[in-house]
């Protein structure tokens, strides 16, 4: 089905992106050797084939440039107890004061975060206390709810040891927040299983799961073939698991996510003849958002956040990709910046015209999800053949499941 305008796109029915997913096809744990998972390859002509993930380097075009998300999942779920014995779960979503992720993690006395609060009705007032040992340091962590919002709360964290950072606090106090559809509690193995081998920038509450299949050996094979590897950052928010509850996607509010891209990568995109291959939907959203930021700069629009429907706007300048990237480079040079930091809300759905990404490494996504819309847009509506093939050929689904390469 072709979609000609924003009105047609917003009328897309999410039920068109449903498929049967038995629970036994949802991988509850990854394979012991990450790169031995299955890899479905979809060629540009729609032909499908079955491989192992360690074959990926040889399946990439020789003129590819691989770009992946270096975000690191934080121990975002903190469980605290009231003096009455009531258990309160605090799920850290994003920093408020200070708002910069790196600065917040480096704090040594206190910071505030936007949080989901479990068992919220039992926390009407008062502070929550949690004694900790960080290394050899004794620390008392205090949580105070300073503002209650419609679906979340702003929580002030403070602690009594200036030798300890907030990053060290949550490493000890929290746990990895694995996806809810795994229907199990976090296990010790998730601390390593739910991180990519290239993760090093703290901030996500969910992993960029397409990256979970990569191993040092796979990366070495990519280097041996002289395929360049580049990094960017998108901190994945809890909204990535938010289902589309409306009948049509026009009524769905996309979540906002933090992105950070180096000037060097933008310069590469402005000049290279190589084809950008994105590892995961987070890298896809970041790279495509970059293009639209370049277009917003052309229009003189504030670039703090890429709006959800901006790509489909009738006034969109639709610049050549390299021109959009040059606009960003000029902006960074004018402001003496080495990286672009912004947020994005874009929704990539059938009818979207990809401007940057020429190939995608991704997982198999939930039915009726915005991630499935993104895949459908890239394959021009041919996602169902892929998913039928995967179901018939014993592929494993979702975060700890198998992967596909879309050419």
Short mmCIF file of C-alpha atoms in Angstrom, two decimals, residues 15-197:
data_model
loop_
_atom_site.label_atom_id
_atom_site.label_comp_id
_atom_site.label_asym_id
_atom_site.label_seq_id
_atom_site.Cartn_x
_atom_site.Cartn_y
_atom_site.Cartn_z
CA UNK A 15 -4.10 -3.78 13.26
CA UNK A 16 -2.51 -4.16 9.81
CA UNK A 17 0.76 -4.84 11.64
CA UNK A 18 -0.39 -7.73 13.80
CA UNK A 19 0.89 -11.28 13.54
CA UNK A 20 0.67 -14.40 15.74
CA UNK A 21 3.64 -14.67 18.12
CA UNK A 22 3.51 -17.76 20.35
CA UNK A 23 5.15 -17.29 23.75
CA UNK A 24 7.56 -20.15 23.08
CA UNK A 25 9.05 -18.17 20.17
CA UNK A 26 10.04 -15.29 22.47
CA UNK A 27 13.63 -15.86 23.54
CA UNK A 28 13.91 -15.59 27.32
CA UNK A 29 17.73 -15.67 27.29
CA UNK A 30 20.38 -15.15 24.61
CA UNK A 31 22.48 -17.96 23.18
CA UNK A 32 25.71 -18.71 25.05
CA UNK A 33 27.65 -17.57 21.96
CA UNK A 34 25.93 -14.40 20.79
CA UNK A 35 27.09 -14.55 17.19
CA UNK A 36 25.74 -18.07 16.61
CA UNK A 37 22.16 -16.83 16.51
CA UNK A 38 20.25 -16.99 13.23
CA UNK A 39 20.36 -14.14 10.70
CA UNK A 40 17.60 -13.66 8.13
CA UNK A 41 18.86 -11.75 5.09
CA UNK A 42 16.40 -9.84 2.91
CA UNK A 43 17.90 -8.68 -0.37
CA UNK A 44 16.71 -5.54 -2.09
CA UNK A 45 14.65 -7.69 -4.47
CA UNK A 46 12.82 -9.28 -1.53
CA UNK A 47 14.62 -12.63 -1.65
CA UNK A 48 15.05 -14.22 1.79
CA UNK A 49 17.81 -16.50 3.06
CA UNK A 50 18.85 -18.06 6.35
CA UNK A 51 22.35 -17.58 7.82
CA UNK A 52 24.25 -17.41 11.11
CA UNK A 53 25.06 -13.99 12.55
CA UNK A 54 28.81 -14.57 12.42
CA UNK A 55 28.45 -14.53 8.61
CA UNK A 56 27.35 -10.87 8.74
CA UNK A 57 30.72 -9.29 7.77
CA UNK A 58 30.80 -11.16 4.46
CA UNK A 59 27.17 -10.31 3.75
CA UNK A 60 27.66 -6.55 4.08
CA UNK A 61 28.37 -4.68 0.83
CA UNK A 62 32.04 -3.77 0.42
CA UNK A 63 31.06 -0.08 0.29
CA UNK A 64 29.09 -0.20 3.55
CA UNK A 65 29.77 1.89 6.66
CA UNK A 66 28.45 0.26 9.84
CA UNK A 67 26.99 2.64 12.43
CA UNK A 68 25.88 1.45 15.87
CA UNK A 69 24.56 2.82 19.14
CA UNK A 70 27.12 2.96 21.96
CA UNK A 71 24.58 3.59 24.73
CA UNK A 72 24.90 1.59 27.95
CA UNK A 73 21.91 0.31 29.92
CA UNK A 74 21.87 1.62 33.48
CA UNK A 75 20.58 -0.19 36.56
CA UNK A 76 17.46 1.94 36.32
CA UNK A 77 15.16 -0.06 38.63
CA UNK A 78 15.73 0.75 42.32
CA UNK A 79 13.70 -1.00 45.01
CA UNK A 80 13.29 0.83 48.33
CA UNK A 81 11.26 0.14 51.46
CA UNK A 82 9.18 2.47 53.62
CA UNK A 83 9.48 2.27 57.43
CA UNK A 84 6.06 0.56 57.33
CA UNK A 85 7.56 -2.23 55.20
CA UNK A 86 5.82 -1.24 51.95
CA UNK A 87 8.00 -1.89 48.90
CA UNK A 88 8.37 1.01 46.46
CA UNK A 89 9.97 0.55 43.03
CA UNK A 90 11.60 3.59 41.42
CA UNK A 91 12.32 3.31 37.70
CA UNK A 92 14.68 6.07 36.54
CA UNK A 93 13.75 7.38 33.09
CA UNK A 94 15.78 10.53 32.40
CA UNK A 95 17.69 13.19 34.36
CA UNK A 96 15.95 16.46 35.27
CA UNK A 97 18.49 18.38 37.39
CA UNK A 98 21.09 18.41 36.03
CA UNK A 99 19.47 17.46 32.72
CA UNK A 100 22.66 16.28 31.04
CA UNK A 101 23.13 12.50 31.45
CA UNK A 102 26.91 12.58 31.93
CA UNK A 103 26.73 15.46 34.40
CA UNK A 104 23.95 13.78 36.37
CA UNK A 105 25.88 10.51 36.66
CA UNK A 106 28.92 12.45 37.91
CA UNK A 107 27.04 14.15 40.77
CA UNK A 108 28.43 13.51 44.28
CA UNK A 109 25.62 14.74 46.52
CA UNK A 110 22.30 14.72 44.72
CA UNK A 111 20.31 14.87 41.47
CA UNK A 112 16.71 14.56 40.35
CA UNK A 113 15.23 12.21 37.75
CA UNK A 114 11.90 11.66 36.04
CA UNK A 115 10.78 8.23 37.27
CA UNK A 116 8.00 5.70 37.14
CA UNK A 117 7.00 4.80 40.70
CA UNK A 118 5.66 1.32 41.40
CA UNK A 119 3.20 0.94 44.30
CA UNK A 120 2.90 4.73 44.11
CA UNK A 121 -0.20 4.93 46.30
CA UNK A 122 1.81 3.67 49.27
CA UNK A 123 4.27 6.58 48.94
CA UNK A 124 2.14 9.59 49.79
CA UNK A 125 4.76 11.47 51.76
CA UNK A 126 8.11 11.16 53.49
CA UNK A 127 11.54 10.07 52.36
CA UNK A 128 12.70 6.61 51.41
CA UNK A 129 16.06 5.46 52.77
CA UNK A 130 18.44 2.79 51.50
CA UNK A 131 21.79 1.98 53.19
CA UNK A 132 24.45 0.90 50.69
CA UNK A 133 28.06 -0.13 50.49
CA UNK A 134 29.79 1.22 47.40
CA UNK A 135 33.20 -0.39 47.18
CA UNK A 136 34.44 0.10 50.74
CA UNK A 137 32.33 3.24 51.25
CA UNK A 138 29.20 3.32 53.40
CA UNK A 139 26.45 5.42 51.82
CA UNK A 140 22.87 6.27 52.80
CA UNK A 141 20.68 6.95 49.76
CA UNK A 142 17.55 9.09 50.23
CA UNK A 143 14.72 9.41 47.71
CA UNK A 144 12.20 12.27 47.92
CA UNK A 145 9.26 12.65 45.55
CA UNK A 146 9.22 16.37 44.79
CA UNK A 147 6.61 16.46 42.02
CA UNK A 148 3.91 14.04 40.94
CA UNK A 149 2.93 14.15 37.27
CA UNK A 150 0.22 12.35 35.32
CA UNK A 151 2.19 9.19 34.53
CA UNK A 152 5.47 9.75 36.35
CA UNK A 153 7.14 11.61 39.21
CA UNK A 154 10.23 13.71 39.69
CA UNK A 155 12.34 12.10 42.40
CA UNK A 156 15.22 13.82 44.19
CA UNK A 157 18.07 11.50 45.10
CA UNK A 158 20.59 12.55 47.75
CA UNK A 159 23.35 10.72 49.62
CA UNK A 160 25.75 11.45 52.42
CA UNK A 161 29.13 10.51 50.95
CA UNK A 162 30.79 13.00 48.54
CA UNK A 163 33.31 10.36 47.50
CA UNK A 164 30.58 8.47 45.62
CA UNK A 165 28.95 9.42 42.30
CA UNK A 166 25.36 8.77 41.24
CA UNK A 167 26.68 6.37 38.60
CA UNK A 168 28.26 4.29 41.37
CA UNK A 169 25.08 4.59 43.47
CA UNK A 170 22.78 3.06 40.86
CA UNK A 171 25.32 0.40 39.94
CA UNK A 172 24.93 -0.91 43.49
CA UNK A 173 21.35 0.10 44.34
CA UNK A 174 19.61 -0.74 41.06
CA UNK A 175 19.10 -3.61 38.69
CA UNK A 176 18.98 -3.97 34.91
CA UNK A 177 15.40 -3.35 33.70
CA UNK A 178 14.84 -6.21 31.25
CA UNK A 179 11.84 -5.94 28.86
CA UNK A 180 8.42 -6.66 30.40
CA UNK A 181 7.52 -9.15 27.66
CA UNK A 182 10.16 -11.59 28.94
CA UNK A 183 7.78 -12.26 31.84
CA UNK A 184 10.55 -12.99 34.33
CA UNK A 185 12.61 -11.23 36.98
CA UNK A 186 16.05 -9.84 36.28
CA UNK A 187 18.78 -12.44 36.74
CA UNK A 188 22.49 -11.85 37.46
CA UNK A 189 23.37 -12.89 33.90
CA UNK A 190 21.30 -10.01 32.51
CA UNK A 191 23.92 -7.54 33.77
CA UNK A 192 26.20 -8.67 30.94
CA UNK A 193 23.71 -10.29 28.55
CA UNK A 194 21.69 -7.06 28.21
CA UNK A 195 24.71 -4.93 27.21
CA UNK A 196 26.33 -4.70 23.79
CA UNK A 197 30.09 -5.21 23.44
#
